[in-house]
PDB file of C-alpha atoms in Angstrom:
ATOM      1  CA  MET O   1     -28.038  11.836  45.342  1.00 87.00           C
ATOM      2  CA  PRO O   2     -31.543  12.346  43.881  1.00 97.00           C
ATOM      3  CA  SER O   3     -33.269   9.206  42.593  1.00 98.00           C
ATOM      4  CA  LEU O   4     -36.349   8.652  40.498  1.00 98.00           C
ATOM      5  CA  ARG O   5     -38.231   6.123  38.414  1.00 99.00           C
ATOM      6  CA  LEU O   6     -38.147   7.033  34.717  1.00 99.00           C
ATOM      7  CA  ALA O   7     -40.418   5.460  32.089  1.00 99.00           C
ATOM      8  CA  THR O   8     -41.469   5.624  28.458  1.00 99.00           C
ATOM      9  CA  PHE O   9     -44.791   4.394  27.101  1.00 98.00           C
ATOM     10  CA  ASN O  10     -46.554   4.546  23.746  1.00 98.00           C
ATOM     11  CA  ALA O  11     -50.074   5.060  25.070  1.00 97.00           C
ATOM     12  CA  GLU O  12     -51.665   4.303  21.652  1.00 95.00           C
ATOM     13  CA  ASN O  13     -54.155   6.873  20.427  1.00 92.00           C
ATOM     14  CA  LEU O  14     -54.647   9.106  23.463  1.00 94.00           C
ATOM     15  CA  PHE O  15     -57.221  11.291  21.726  1.00 89.00           C
ATOM     16  CA  ALA O  16     -60.331  13.308  22.504  1.00 82.00           C
ATOM     17  CA  ARG O  17     -63.446  13.026  20.365  1.00 61.00           C
ATOM     18  CA  TYR O  18     -66.619  15.079  20.032  1.00 56.00           C
ATOM     19  CA  ARG O  19     -69.661  13.539  21.695  1.00 54.00           C
ATOM     20  CA  PHE O  20     -72.016  13.347  18.712  1.00 54.00           C
ATOM     21  CA  LYS O  21     -73.545  10.112  19.983  1.00 60.00           C
ATOM     22  CA  ASP O  22     -74.598  11.825  23.216  1.00 56.00           C
ATOM     23  CA  GLY O  23     -76.650  14.397  21.364  1.00 57.00           C
ATOM     24  CA  PHE O  24     -74.076  17.204  21.369  1.00 53.00           C
ATOM     25  CA  GLN O  25     -74.018  19.275  18.200  1.00 58.00           C
ATOM     26  CA  PRO O  26     -71.152  21.545  17.118  1.00 57.00           C
ATOM     27  CA  THR O  27     -71.884  25.240  16.687  1.00 54.00           C
ATOM     28  CA  ALA O  28     -70.773  27.373  13.770  1.00 44.00           C
ATOM     29  CA  ASP O  29     -67.454  28.272  15.402  1.00 44.00           C
ATOM     30  CA  ASP O  30     -64.150  26.481  14.950  1.00 44.00           C
ATOM     31  CA  GLY O  31     -64.659  24.107  17.871  1.00 49.00           C
ATOM     32  CA  PHE O  32     -62.279  25.611  20.386  1.00 43.00           C
ATOM     33  CA  THR O  33     -64.939  27.691  22.105  1.00 47.00           C
ATOM     34  CA  ILE O  34     -67.386  24.818  22.501  1.00 49.00           C
ATOM     35  CA  ASN O  35     -67.914  23.832  26.130  1.00 54.00           C
ATOM     36  CA  ASP O  36     -65.296  21.168  26.770  1.00 55.00           C
ATOM     37  CA  THR O  37     -67.899  18.798  28.229  1.00 60.00           C
ATOM     38  CA  ALA O  38     -68.833  18.156  24.602  1.00 56.00           C
ATOM     39  CA  PHE O  39     -65.568  16.214  24.297  1.00 63.00           C
ATOM     40  CA  ARG O  40     -64.466  12.980  25.932  1.00 68.00           C
ATOM     41  CA  ILE O  41     -61.390  10.789  25.872  1.00 79.00           C
ATOM     42  CA  HIS O  42     -61.580   8.458  22.890  1.00 83.00           C
ATOM     43  CA  ASP O  43     -62.091   4.758  23.689  1.00 87.00           C
ATOM     44  CA  ASP O  44     -62.762   5.268  27.366  1.00 90.00           C
ATOM     45  CA  GLU O  45     -62.657   1.547  28.162  1.00 94.00           C
ATOM     46  CA  SER O  46     -59.158   1.133  26.752  1.00 95.00           C
ATOM     47  CA  LYS O  47     -57.845   4.376  28.221  1.00 95.00           C
ATOM     48  CA  LYS O  48     -58.916   3.311  31.696  1.00 97.00           C
ATOM     49  CA  ILE O  49     -56.607   0.309  31.241  1.00 98.00           C
ATOM     50  CA  THR O  50     -53.887   2.599  29.869  1.00 98.00           C
ATOM     51  CA  ALA O  51     -54.179   4.540  33.117  1.00 98.00           C
ATOM     52  CA  LYS O  52     -53.965   1.316  35.149  1.00 98.00           C
ATOM     53  CA  ALA O  53     -50.727   0.473  33.354  1.00 98.00           C
ATOM     54  CA  ILE O  54     -49.309   3.891  34.193  1.00 98.00           C
ATOM     55  CA  ARG O  55     -50.389   3.461  37.810  1.00 98.00           C
ATOM     56  CA  LYS O  56     -48.767   0.031  37.951  1.00 98.00           C
ATOM     57  CA  VAL O  57     -45.434   1.467  36.797  1.00 98.00           C
ATOM     58  CA  ASN O  58     -45.793   4.465  39.128  1.00 98.00           C
ATOM     59  CA  ALA O  59     -42.950   6.401  37.495  1.00 99.00           C
ATOM     60  CA  ASP O  60     -41.911   9.797  38.779  1.00 99.00           C
ATOM     61  CA  VAL O  61     -41.396  10.908  35.183  1.00 99.00           C
ATOM     62  CA  ILE O  62     -42.993   9.189  32.195  1.00 99.00           C
ATOM     63  CA  CYS O  63     -42.617  10.180  28.561  1.00 98.00           C
ATOM     64  CA  LEU O  64     -45.600   9.260  26.415  1.00 98.00           C
ATOM     65  CA  GLN O  65     -46.104   8.843  22.711  1.00 98.00           C
ATOM     66  CA  GLU O  66     -49.317   9.209  20.665  1.00 97.00           C
ATOM     67  CA  VAL O  67     -50.872  12.046  22.679  1.00 96.00           C
ATOM     68  CA  GLU O  68     -53.146  14.378  20.730  1.00 95.00           C
ATOM     69  CA  SER O  69     -52.669  17.612  22.670  1.00 93.00           C
ATOM     70  CA  LEU O  70     -51.984  19.209  26.027  1.00 95.00           C
ATOM     71  CA  PRO O  71     -55.713  19.622  26.828  1.00 91.00           C
ATOM     72  CA  VAL O  72     -56.165  15.897  26.188  1.00 92.00           C
ATOM     73  CA  LEU O  73     -53.190  15.064  28.409  1.00 95.00           C
ATOM     74  CA  ASP O  74     -54.501  17.362  31.140  1.00 94.00           C
ATOM     75  CA  ARG O  75     -57.923  15.742  31.019  1.00 91.00           C
ATOM     76  CA  PHE O  76     -56.468  12.242  30.996  1.00 94.00           C
ATOM     77  CA  ASN O  77     -54.351  13.168  34.011  1.00 96.00           C
ATOM     78  CA  SER O  78     -57.288  14.687  35.890  1.00 94.00           C
ATOM     79  CA  TYR O  79     -59.916  12.049  35.097  1.00 93.00           C
ATOM     80  CA  TYR O  80     -57.820   8.871  35.007  1.00 95.00           C
ATOM     81  CA  LEU O  81     -54.589   9.460  36.950  1.00 98.00           C
ATOM     82  CA  GLY O  82     -55.857  11.159  40.088  1.00 96.00           C
ATOM     83  CA  GLY O  83     -53.530  10.759  43.050  1.00 97.00           C
ATOM     84  CA  LEU O  84     -50.367  10.165  41.006  1.00 98.00           C
ATOM     85  CA  LYS O  85     -49.453  13.836  41.437  1.00 98.00           C
ATOM     86  CA  TYR O  86     -48.251  14.561  37.918  1.00 98.00           C
ATOM     87  CA  ALA O  87     -48.334  18.297  38.510  1.00 98.00           C
ATOM     88  CA  HIS O  88     -46.047  19.043  35.564  1.00 98.00           C
ATOM     89  CA  ARG O  89     -47.118  18.155  32.033  1.00 98.00           C
ATOM     90  CA  ALA O  90     -46.038  19.149  28.547  1.00 98.00           C
ATOM     91  CA  VAL O  91     -46.926  18.506  24.913  1.00 97.00           C
ATOM     92  CA  ILE O  92     -45.789  20.476  21.871  1.00 96.00           C
ATOM     93  CA  ASP O  93     -47.899  19.947  18.768  1.00 95.00           C
ATOM     94  CA  CYS O  94     -46.062  18.488  15.807  1.00 93.00           C
ATOM     95  CA  PHE O  95     -46.866  17.938  12.145  1.00 93.00           C
ATOM     96  CA  ASP O  96     -47.966  14.323  12.221  1.00 92.00           C
ATOM     97  CA  PRO O  97     -51.173  13.943  10.178  1.00 91.00           C
ATOM     98  CA  ARG O  98     -52.671  11.754  12.915  1.00 90.00           C
ATOM     99  CA  GLN O  99     -51.851  14.444  15.506  1.00 90.00           C
ATOM    100  CA  ILE O 100     -49.859  12.025  17.658  1.00 94.00           C
ATOM    101  CA  ASP O 101     -47.295  13.904  19.712  1.00 97.00           C
ATOM    102  CA  VAL O 102     -44.689  13.129  22.353  1.00 98.00           C
ATOM    103  CA  ALA O 103     -45.508  14.229  25.897  1.00 98.00           C
ATOM    104  CA  VAL O 104     -44.268  14.117  29.464  1.00 98.00           C
ATOM    105  CA  LEU O 105     -45.913  13.654  32.857  1.00 98.00           C
ATOM    106  CA  SER O 106     -43.705  14.562  35.803  1.00 99.00           C
ATOM    107  CA  ARG O 107     -43.769  14.914  39.549  1.00 98.00           C
ATOM    108  CA  TYR O 108     -40.741  17.172  39.224  1.00 98.00           C
ATOM    109  CA  PRO O 109     -40.689  20.706  37.786  1.00 98.00           C
ATOM    110  CA  ILE O 110     -40.019  21.141  34.083  1.00 98.00           C
ATOM    111  CA  VAL O 111     -37.192  23.668  33.799  1.00 98.00           C
ATOM    112  CA  SER O 112     -37.220  24.058  30.026  1.00 98.00           C
ATOM    113  CA  LEU O 113     -38.447  22.575  26.760  1.00 98.00           C
ATOM    114  CA  ARG O 114     -36.779  22.666  23.373  1.00 98.00           C
ATOM    115  CA  SER O 115     -38.533  21.416  20.275  1.00 98.00           C
ATOM    116  CA  HIS O 116     -36.945  20.296  17.012  1.00 98.00           C
ATOM    117  CA  ARG O 117     -40.260  20.098  15.174  1.00 96.00           C
ATOM    118  CA  GLU O 118     -39.322  22.738  12.588  1.00 97.00           C
ATOM    119  CA  GLU O 119     -36.130  21.042  11.414  1.00 98.00           C
ATOM    120  CA  ARG O 120     -36.036  19.907   7.787  1.00 97.00           C
ATOM    121  CA  ASN O 121     -34.501  16.786   6.318  1.00 96.00           C
ATOM    122  CA  LYS O 122     -31.201  16.960   4.461  1.00 96.00           C
ATOM    123  CA  LYS O 123     -32.912  17.426   1.109  1.00 96.00           C
ATOM    124  CA  GLY O 124     -35.117  20.192   2.496  1.00 96.00           C
ATOM    125  CA  THR O 125     -38.211  18.463   1.158  1.00 96.00           C
ATOM    126  CA  ALA O 126     -39.994  17.640   4.429  1.00 95.00           C
ATOM    127  CA  PHE O 127     -39.889  18.027   8.171  1.00 97.00           C
ATOM    128  CA  LEU O 128     -37.183  15.798   9.599  1.00 98.00           C
ATOM    129  CA  PHE O 129     -38.932  14.354  12.626  1.00 97.00           C
ATOM    130  CA  SER O 130     -42.152  12.411  12.275  1.00 93.00           C
ATOM    131  CA  ARG O 131     -43.260  13.823  15.630  1.00 95.00           C
ATOM    132  CA  ASP O 132     -40.435  15.648  17.394  1.00 97.00           C
ATOM    133  CA  CYS O 133     -37.240  15.197  19.313  1.00 98.00           C
ATOM    134  CA  LEU O 134     -38.454  17.009  22.410  1.00 98.00           C
ATOM    135  CA  GLU O 135     -35.743  18.065  24.855  1.00 98.00           C
ATOM    136  CA  ILE O 136     -37.062  18.225  28.403  1.00 98.00           C
ATOM    137  CA  GLU O 137     -35.044  19.541  31.319  1.00 98.00           C
ATOM    138  CA  LEU O 138     -36.287  18.625  34.788  1.00 98.00           C
ATOM    139  CA  ASP O 139     -35.251  19.778  38.237  1.00 98.00           C
ATOM    140  CA  ILE O 140     -34.756  16.584  40.239  1.00 98.00           C
ATOM    141  CA  GLY O 141     -33.939  17.631  43.787  1.00 97.00           C
ATOM    142  CA  GLY O 142     -31.574  20.363  42.652  1.00 97.00           C
ATOM    143  CA  LYS O 143     -29.993  18.377  39.813  1.00 98.00           C
ATOM    144  CA  THR O 144     -30.968  18.696  36.162  1.00 98.00           C
ATOM    145  CA  LEU O 145     -32.076  15.670  34.144  1.00 98.00           C
ATOM    146  CA  THR O 146     -32.282  16.137  30.375  1.00 98.00           C
ATOM    147  CA  LEU O 147     -34.553  13.862  28.358  1.00 99.00           C
ATOM    148  CA  TYR O 148     -34.667  13.498  24.581  1.00 99.00           C
ATOM    149  CA  ALA O 149     -38.158  12.143  23.958  1.00 98.00           C
ATOM    150  CA  ASN O 150     -38.731  10.615  20.542  1.00 98.00           C
ATOM    151  CA  HIS O 151     -41.213   8.776  18.384  1.00 98.00           C
ATOM    152  CA  LEU O 152     -39.405   7.954  15.160  1.00 98.00           C
ATOM    153  CA  LYS O 153     -40.834   7.064  11.771  1.00 97.00           C
ATOM    154  CA  SER O 154     -42.923   3.891  11.903  1.00 97.00           C
ATOM    155  CA  MET O 155     -42.238   0.771   9.858  1.00 97.00           C
ATOM    156  CA  MET O 156     -45.696   0.905   8.329  1.00 94.00           C
ATOM    157  CA  GLY O 157     -45.124   0.244   4.648  1.00 95.00           C
ATOM    158  CA  GLY O 158     -42.150  -1.987   5.378  1.00 96.00           C
ATOM    159  CA  ARG O 159     -38.990  -1.803   7.465  1.00 97.00           C
ATOM    160  CA  GLU O 160     -36.673  -1.348   4.491  1.00 98.00           C
ATOM    161  CA  THR O 161     -38.955   1.111   2.690  1.00 98.00           C
ATOM    162  CA  THR O 162     -39.148   3.403   5.718  1.00 98.00           C
ATOM    163  CA  ARG O 163     -35.567   2.899   6.873  1.00 98.00           C
ATOM    164  CA  ALA O 164     -33.978   5.974   5.258  1.00 98.00           C
ATOM    165  CA  ARG O 165     -36.132   8.470   7.121  1.00 97.00           C
ATOM    166  CA  ARG O 166     -35.733   6.686  10.433  1.00 98.00           C
ATOM    167  CA  LEU O 167     -31.973   6.516   9.842  1.00 98.00           C
ATOM    168  CA  GLU O 168     -31.767  10.276   9.285  1.00 98.00           C
ATOM    169  CA  GLN O 169     -33.822  10.913  12.402  1.00 98.00           C
ATOM    170  CA  ALA O 170     -31.626   8.669  14.566  1.00 98.00           C
ATOM    171  CA  GLU O 171     -28.476  10.304  13.223  1.00 98.00           C
ATOM    172  CA  ARG O 172     -29.862  13.744  14.021  1.00 98.00           C
ATOM    173  CA  VAL O 173     -30.737  12.734  17.594  1.00 98.00           C
ATOM    174  CA  ALA O 174     -27.179  11.463  18.011  1.00 98.00           C
ATOM    175  CA  ALA O 175     -25.845  14.766  16.679  1.00 98.00           C
ATOM    176  CA  ILE O 176     -28.009  16.720  19.127  1.00 98.00           C
ATOM    177  CA  VAL O 177     -26.591  14.632  21.974  1.00 98.00           C
ATOM    178  CA  ASP O 178     -23.026  15.121  20.713  1.00 98.00           C
ATOM    179  CA  ALA O 179     -23.393  18.885  20.495  1.00 98.00           C
ATOM    180  CA  ARG O 180     -24.387  19.068  24.142  1.00 98.00           C
ATOM    181  CA  TRP O 181     -22.486  16.241  25.824  1.00 98.00           C
ATOM    182  CA  LYS O 182     -19.441  15.154  23.828  1.00 98.00           C
ATOM    183  CA  LYS O 183     -17.041  17.563  25.559  1.00 97.00           C
ATOM    184  CA  SER O 184     -17.986  16.153  28.963  1.00 95.00           C
ATOM    185  CA  GLY O 185     -17.363  12.579  27.837  1.00 97.00           C
ATOM    186  CA  TYR O 186     -21.125  11.901  27.983  1.00 97.00           C
ATOM    187  CA  LYS O 187     -21.060  11.853  31.783  1.00 94.00           C
ATOM    188  CA  GLY O 188     -24.084  14.061  32.370  1.00 96.00           C
ATOM    189  CA  ASN O 189     -27.624  13.286  33.484  1.00 98.00           C
ATOM    190  CA  PHE O 190     -29.353  12.662  30.168  1.00 98.00           C
ATOM    191  CA  VAL O 191     -31.430   9.931  28.541  1.00 99.00           C
ATOM    192  CA  VAL O 192     -32.653   9.323  24.990  1.00 99.00           C
ATOM    193  CA  LEU O 193     -35.957   7.489  25.212  1.00 99.00           C
ATOM    194  CA  GLY O 194     -39.190   6.696  23.455  1.00 98.00           C
ATOM    195  CA  ASP O 195     -40.659   4.602  20.671  1.00 98.00           C
ATOM    196  CA  LEU O 196     -37.835   4.417  18.118  1.00 98.00           C
ATOM    197  CA  ASN O 197     -39.875   2.148  15.826  1.00 98.00           C
ATOM    198  CA  ASP O 198     -37.125  -0.259  14.835  1.00 98.00           C
ATOM    199  CA  TYR O 199     -35.566  -3.427  16.156  1.00 98.00           C
ATOM    200  CA  PRO O 200     -32.003  -3.514  17.474  1.00 98.00           C
ATOM    201  CA  GLU O 201     -31.178  -6.583  15.392  1.00 96.00           C
ATOM    202  CA  GLY O 202     -30.732  -6.948  11.642  1.00 97.00           C
ATOM    203  CA  LYS O 203     -30.453  -3.950   9.349  1.00 97.00           C
ATOM    204  CA  THR O 204     -31.539  -1.479  12.000  1.00 98.00           C
ATOM    205  CA  ALA O 205     -31.825   2.229  11.320  1.00 98.00           C
ATOM    206  CA  LEU O 206     -30.840   2.954  14.910  1.00 98.00           C
ATOM    207  CA  GLY O 207     -27.106   2.343  14.684  1.00 98.00           C
ATOM    208  CA  ALA O 208     -26.198   5.978  15.370  1.00 98.00           C
ATOM    209  CA  LEU O 209     -27.882   5.608  18.765  1.00 98.00           C
ATOM    210  CA  LEU O 210     -27.431   1.943  19.654  1.00 98.00           C
ATOM    211  CA  ASP O 211     -23.717   2.021  18.794  1.00 98.00           C
ATOM    212  CA  HIS O 212     -23.144   5.481  20.251  1.00 98.00           C
ATOM    213  CA  LYS O 213     -20.217   5.498  22.671  1.00 98.00           C
ATOM    214  CA  GLY O 214     -22.041   7.914  24.959  1.00 98.00           C
ATOM    215  CA  LEU O 215     -25.314   5.942  25.237  1.00 98.00           C
ATOM    216  CA  ALA O 216     -26.245   2.586  26.763  1.00 98.00           C
ATOM    217  CA  ASN O 217     -29.287   0.532  25.819  1.00 98.00           C
ATOM    218  CA  VAL O 218     -30.088  -0.759  29.291  1.00 98.00           C
ATOM    219  CA  LEU O 219     -32.579  -3.308  27.983  1.00 98.00           C
ATOM    220  CA  THR O 220     -29.603  -5.436  26.920  1.00 98.00           C
ATOM    221  CA  ARG O 221     -29.084  -6.117  30.628  1.00 98.00           C
ATOM    222  CA  LEU O 222     -32.123  -8.379  30.520  1.00 98.00           C
ATOM    223  CA  PRO O 223     -32.113 -11.873  29.017  1.00 98.00           C
ATOM    224  CA  GLU O 224     -32.747 -11.634  25.283  1.00 96.00           C
ATOM    225  CA  LYS O 225     -36.209 -13.185  25.490  1.00 96.00           C
ATOM    226  CA  GLU O 226     -37.251 -10.536  28.045  1.00 97.00           C
ATOM    227  CA  ARG O 227     -36.335  -7.462  25.994  1.00 98.00           C
ATOM    228  CA  TRP O 228     -39.458  -7.144  23.888  1.00 98.00           C
ATOM    229  CA  THR O 229     -41.770  -4.163  24.442  1.00 98.00           C
ATOM    230  CA  HIS O 230     -44.287  -4.462  21.594  1.00 98.00           C
ATOM    231  CA  TYR O 231     -46.774  -7.082  20.469  1.00 97.00           C
ATOM    232  CA  TYR O 232     -47.981  -7.122  16.861  1.00 93.00           C
ATOM    233  CA  ALA O 233     -51.082  -9.280  16.596  1.00 87.00           C
ATOM    234  CA  GLY O 234     -51.015  -9.403  12.788  1.00 86.00           C
ATOM    235  CA  GLY O 235     -47.785 -11.371  12.751  1.00 86.00           C
ATOM    236  CA  ASN O 236     -47.920 -12.656  16.322  1.00 91.00           C
ATOM    237  CA  ALA O 237     -44.583 -10.866  16.723  1.00 94.00           C
ATOM    238  CA  TYR O 238     -42.808  -9.820  19.913  1.00 97.00           C
ATOM    239  CA  SER O 239     -40.103  -7.169  19.471  1.00 97.00           C
ATOM    240  CA  GLN O 240     -38.285  -4.254  21.029  1.00 98.00           C
ATOM    241  CA  LEU O 241     -39.412  -0.886  19.685  1.00 98.00           C
ATOM    242  CA  ASP O 242     -39.097   1.145  22.890  1.00 98.00           C
ATOM    243  CA  TYR O 243     -35.816   2.271  24.410  1.00 98.00           C
ATOM    244  CA  LEU O 244     -34.165   3.824  27.434  1.00 98.00           C
ATOM    245  CA  LEU O 245     -30.700   4.919  26.299  1.00 99.00           C
ATOM    246  CA  LEU O 246     -28.901   6.182  29.384  1.00 98.00           C
ATOM    247  CA  SER O 247     -25.892   8.442  29.168  1.00 98.00           C
ATOM    248  CA  LYS O 248     -22.526   6.809  29.664  1.00 97.00           C
ATOM    249  CA  GLY O 249     -22.271   8.408  33.092  1.00 97.00           C
ATOM    250  CA  LEU O 250     -25.756   7.397  34.228  1.00 98.00           C
ATOM    251  CA  ALA O 251     -25.307   3.843  32.959  1.00 98.00           C
ATOM    252  CA  GLN O 252     -22.073   3.441  34.908  1.00 97.00           C
ATOM    253  CA  ALA O 253     -23.652   4.848  38.060  1.00 98.00           C
ATOM    254  CA  ASN O 254     -26.791   2.701  37.723  1.00 98.00           C
ATOM    255  CA  PRO O 255     -25.945  -0.965  37.150  1.00 98.00           C
ATOM    256  CA  GLY O 256     -29.460  -2.137  37.996  1.00 98.00           C
ATOM    257  CA  MET O 257     -32.084  -3.657  35.738  1.00 98.00           C
ATOM    258  CA  PRO O 258     -34.855  -1.953  33.780  1.00 98.00           C
ATOM    259  CA  GLY O 259     -38.396  -3.310  33.817  1.00 98.00           C
ATOM    260  CA  VAL O 260     -41.043  -3.957  31.173  1.00 98.00           C
ATOM    261  CA  MET O 261     -44.634  -3.902  32.478  1.00 98.00           C
ATOM    262  CA  ARG O 262     -46.647  -6.112  30.091  1.00 98.00           C
ATOM    263  CA  LEU O 263     -49.858  -6.624  32.106  1.00 98.00           C
ATOM    264  CA  GLY O 264     -51.817  -4.205  29.915  1.00 98.00           C
ATOM    265  CA  LEU O 265     -51.219  -6.206  26.728  1.00 98.00           C
ATOM    266  CA  PRO O 266     -54.078  -8.299  25.322  1.00 97.00           C
ATOM    267  CA  TRP O 267     -54.495 -11.925  26.351  1.00 97.00           C
ATOM    268  CA  ARG O 268     -53.646 -13.099  22.845  1.00 96.00           C
ATOM    269  CA  ALA O 269     -50.042 -12.032  23.550  1.00 97.00           C
ATOM    270  CA  GLN O 270     -49.410 -15.478  24.961  1.00 96.00           C
ATOM    271  CA  GLN O 271     -45.780 -14.896  25.919  1.00 96.00           C
ATOM    272  CA  VAL O 272     -47.175 -12.921  28.836  1.00 97.00           C
ATOM    273  CA  THR O 273     -48.198 -15.621  31.270  1.00 94.00           C
ATOM    274  CA  GLU O 274     -49.138 -13.374  34.212  1.00 96.00           C
ATOM    275  CA  GLU O 275     -52.637 -12.193  35.033  1.00 97.00           C
ATOM    276  CA  ARG O 276     -53.587  -9.054  33.139  1.00 98.00           C
ATOM    277  CA  LEU O 277     -54.860  -5.783  34.506  1.00 98.00           C
ATOM    278  CA  ASP O 278     -58.595  -5.711  35.177  1.00 98.00           C
ATOM    279  CA  GLY O 279     -60.594  -5.208  31.997  1.00 98.00           C
ATOM    280  CA  VAL O 280     -58.028  -6.452  29.472  1.00 98.00           C
ATOM    281  CA  GLY O 281     -59.596  -8.495  26.665  1.00 97.00           C
ATOM    282  CA  ASP O 282     -58.364 -11.152  24.263  1.00 97.00           C
ATOM    283  CA  ASN O 283     -57.536  -8.446  21.702  1.00 95.00           C
ATOM    284  CA  GLU O 284     -59.479  -5.390  22.893  1.00 96.00           C
ATOM    285  CA  PRO O 285     -59.649  -3.499  25.162  1.00 97.00           C
ATOM    286  CA  LYS O 286     -56.034  -3.155  26.195  1.00 98.00           C
ATOM    287  CA  ALA O 287     -53.649  -0.555  27.594  1.00 98.00           C
ATOM    288  CA  SER O 288     -51.705  -0.355  24.332  1.00 98.00           C
ATOM    289  CA  ASP O 289     -49.864  -2.548  21.856  1.00 96.00           C
ATOM    290  CA  HIS O 290     -46.713  -1.364  23.651  1.00 98.00           C
ATOM    291  CA  ALA O 291     -45.580  -2.083  27.197  1.00 98.00           C
ATOM    292  CA  PRO O 292     -44.203   0.648  29.464  1.00 98.00           C
ATOM    293  CA  LEU O 293     -40.427   0.476  29.876  1.00 98.00           C
ATOM    294  CA  TYR O 294     -39.011   1.857  33.131  1.00 98.00           C
ATOM    295  CA  MET O 295     -35.936   2.044  35.344  1.00 98.00           C
ATOM    296  CA  ASP O 296     -35.006   3.395  38.742  1.00 98.00           C
ATOM    297  CA  ILE O 297     -32.013   5.689  38.434  1.00 98.00           C
ATOM    298  CA  THR O 298     -29.881   7.800  40.729  1.00 98.00           C
ATOM    299  CA  LEU O 299     -28.511  10.992  39.226  1.00 98.00           C
ATOM    300  CA  ILE O 300     -24.800  11.765  39.242  1.00 97.00           C
TER     301      ILE O 300
END
């Protein structure tokens, strides 16, 4: 059966910026026809470490969060990830005011994409998803793997204050999964993954996914103290915000352990006792405030 390493990673502000400081000046057009050498990846020092983290994980398929656009992803892949052979890449622009989108890098062909960016909330007053719930179908050695890549509403402003929107988003993702997989008893090759921006404990907004009978949060296979994926310097807090939720069928067929690669986190995250990737600083630069989450899986 086909096997692969699957990962999710909030790459934190993977942007391009105009090179004003290098003497480039924009012309009177809208910017898209300017020679692309007038742009560079924002925060080059940090993004080099982001790339080192991705190399360290060496996933066959990695879903990313906080990617500005497909041209930015293509440039990042070409300039920073050479040799990893991510020949297949996708980003669909969403409505986030910071222009942070979900994306995928893959060594396997992308069969289809389906965006939910246009969906409205129940009240019809706003777009439902903060970024998107991007459905990605991949051809893995003749078998199809379906990913539901997400980046839910952040807790900025307070966990309780932002809970309602995140709750509606999680419930909608669960409904999308049900519509496709319920009849099969959730035994297909599918995974819900990404930065879900809430903790599994306490009054979580993620109950529709974490308690879903067709999904398994594989991070619970690790000891509790090893499940954290995010470091918040402001509160010196270590928590799980990132998830790999395998289908019931995949979870049963893959009893192994996931991994969390924390070597790109800043040195001030003192729960990480291992040596960091080259270039990591006490607070900056760093790969991200998130750690890549990954798992080796065999399809069914």
